């Protein structure tokens, strides 16, 4: 029950943010829309709602956003360089990366972050292994490239979502 | 002024993304440039809009579009990569490694 309530509050806040007006008609529409969304998708929401109330997680999220943005900007210059270079220095391949985190939400966030950073796209997750398409496979050693691909984010994501 | 610079940077990165879309050899590499460069370029344009209009409805909408774009771009890139692999599109000639193949053929 708690998760339905949490999802309802978050959806309603989101609605008020996108419309950005506090008129009565708007709030009623928002309650209706949030109610329908909650009924349809509430069962997919996170299990332990209490995690939303721990401020520590938001502090880590803020730190993570800065780390992520920095990596993202680096990724973009990297891809732009490879695209504009006449000889096109690419060496693509799909590699296997060992995952260190367990929960589904944390894994989703890790996969999304990997997709946005230097030359990597998450292809699939099977058990404890993530398959990642990499535009420049710089090492043959699984240890080294696991750390290179996911090591930067894992500790932050663990602190935020686990 | 700042907003003009941000929007110009965004358009430039989107242009790089489009060049990559044409120059890179196969689906998988093209998606790399289409997701990363184009997403950051669009973020930059949206932040430029926010700087220009401030925190009124149009600026806040631009700000909210950033996380939405993050999830949409990454999830759709993942779905396209996995879908095209399962559909049977091979990796380009330059590829050096394919660990997914043995998993997929099991």
Coordinates of N, CA, C and O in Angstrom, one line a residue, chain A residues 3 8-9 14 19-20 24 27 37 44 54-55 59 73 78 83 89 94 112-113 135 138 143 148 157:
Chain A
X3 N 3.7 1.8 -1.2 CA 4.4 2.1 -2.5 C 3.4 2.8 -3.4 O 3.8 3.7 -4.2
X8 N 2.0 7.8 -6.1 CA 1.0 8.8 -6.3 C 1.5 10.2 -6.0 O 1.4 11.1 -6.8
X9 N 2.2 10.4 -4.9 CA 2.8 11.7 -4.5 C 3.8 12.1 -5.5 O 3.8 13.3 -6.0
X14 N 5.3 15.6 -10.0 CA 5.8 15.7 -11.4 C 4.9 16.5 -12.3 O 5.3 17.3 -13.1
X19 N 3.4 21.3 -15.5 CA 2.4 22.3 -15.8 C 2.7 23.7 -15.2 O 2.4 24.7 -15.7
X20 N 3.3 23.6 -14.0 CA 3.7 24.8 -13.2 C 2.6 25.8 -13.1 O 2.7 27.0 -13.3
X24 N -7.1 25.4 -9.4 CA -7.9 24.2 -8.9 C -8.1 23.2 -10.0 O -7.9 22.0 -9.8
X27 N -5.0 21.1 -10.5 CA -4.7 20.2 -9.5 C -5.6 19.0 -9.6 O -5.2 17.8 -9.4
X37 N -2.3 6.6 -13.3 CA -0.9 6.1 -13.4 C -0.6 5.1 -12.3 O 0.0 4.1 -12.5
X44 N 4.7 -2.1 -10.3 CA 6.1 -2.1 -10.7 C 7.1 -1.3 -9.9 O 8.2 -1.2 -10.1
X54 N 15.6 8.8 3.3 CA 17.0 8.9 3.8 C 17.8 10.0 3.1 O 18.1 9.8 2.0
X55 N 18.1 11.1 3.8 CA 18.7 12.2 3.1 C 20.1 11.9 2.6 O 20.6 12.5 1.6
X59 N 22.3 13.1 -1.0 CA 23.6 13.7 -1.0 C 24.5 12.9 -2.0 O 25.2 13.5 -2.8
X73 N 30.6 14.5 -20.5 CA 31.2 15.5 -21.4 C 32.5 14.9 -22.0 O 32.7 15.1 -23.2
X78 N 35.3 12.5 -26.8 CA 35.9 11.3 -27.3 C 35.2 10.8 -28.6 O 35.8 10.6 -29.6
X83 N 34.7 10.5 -34.6 CA 33.9 10.7 -35.7 C 34.6 11.6 -36.7 O 34.5 11.4 -38.0
X89 N 39.7 6.3 -35.7 CA 40.3 5.3 -34.9 C 39.3 4.5 -34.0 O 39.1 4.8 -32.8
X94 N 32.0 -6.4 -28.5 CA 31.1 -6.6 -27.4 C 31.9 -7.3 -26.3 O 32.5 -8.4 -26.5
X112 N 22.1 2.4 -17.7 CA 21.8 3.7 -18.3 C 23.1 4.6 -18.3 O 23.4 5.2 -19.3
X113 N 23.8 4.6 -17.1 CA 25.0 5.4 -17.0 C 26.0 4.9 -18.0 O 26.7 5.7 -18.6
X135 N 33.2 1.0 -28.3 CA 33.7 1.5 -29.6 C 35.2 1.4 -29.7 O 35.7 1.3 -30.8
X138 N 40.1 -1.3 -25.5 CA 41.5 -1.0 -25.3 C 42.3 -2.0 -24.5 O 43.5 -1.9 -24.3
X143 N 39.5 -8.1 -16.1 CA 39.6 -7.3 -14.8 C 39.7 -5.8 -15.2 O 39.0 -5.0 -14.7
X148 N 37.3 -0.3 -16.0 CA 37.2 0.9 -16.8 C 35.8 1.2 -17.2 O 35.4 2.4 -17.2
X157 N 26.4 4.3 -7.2 CA 25.1 3.7 -7.4 C 24.7 2.8 -6.2 O 23.6 2.8 -5.8

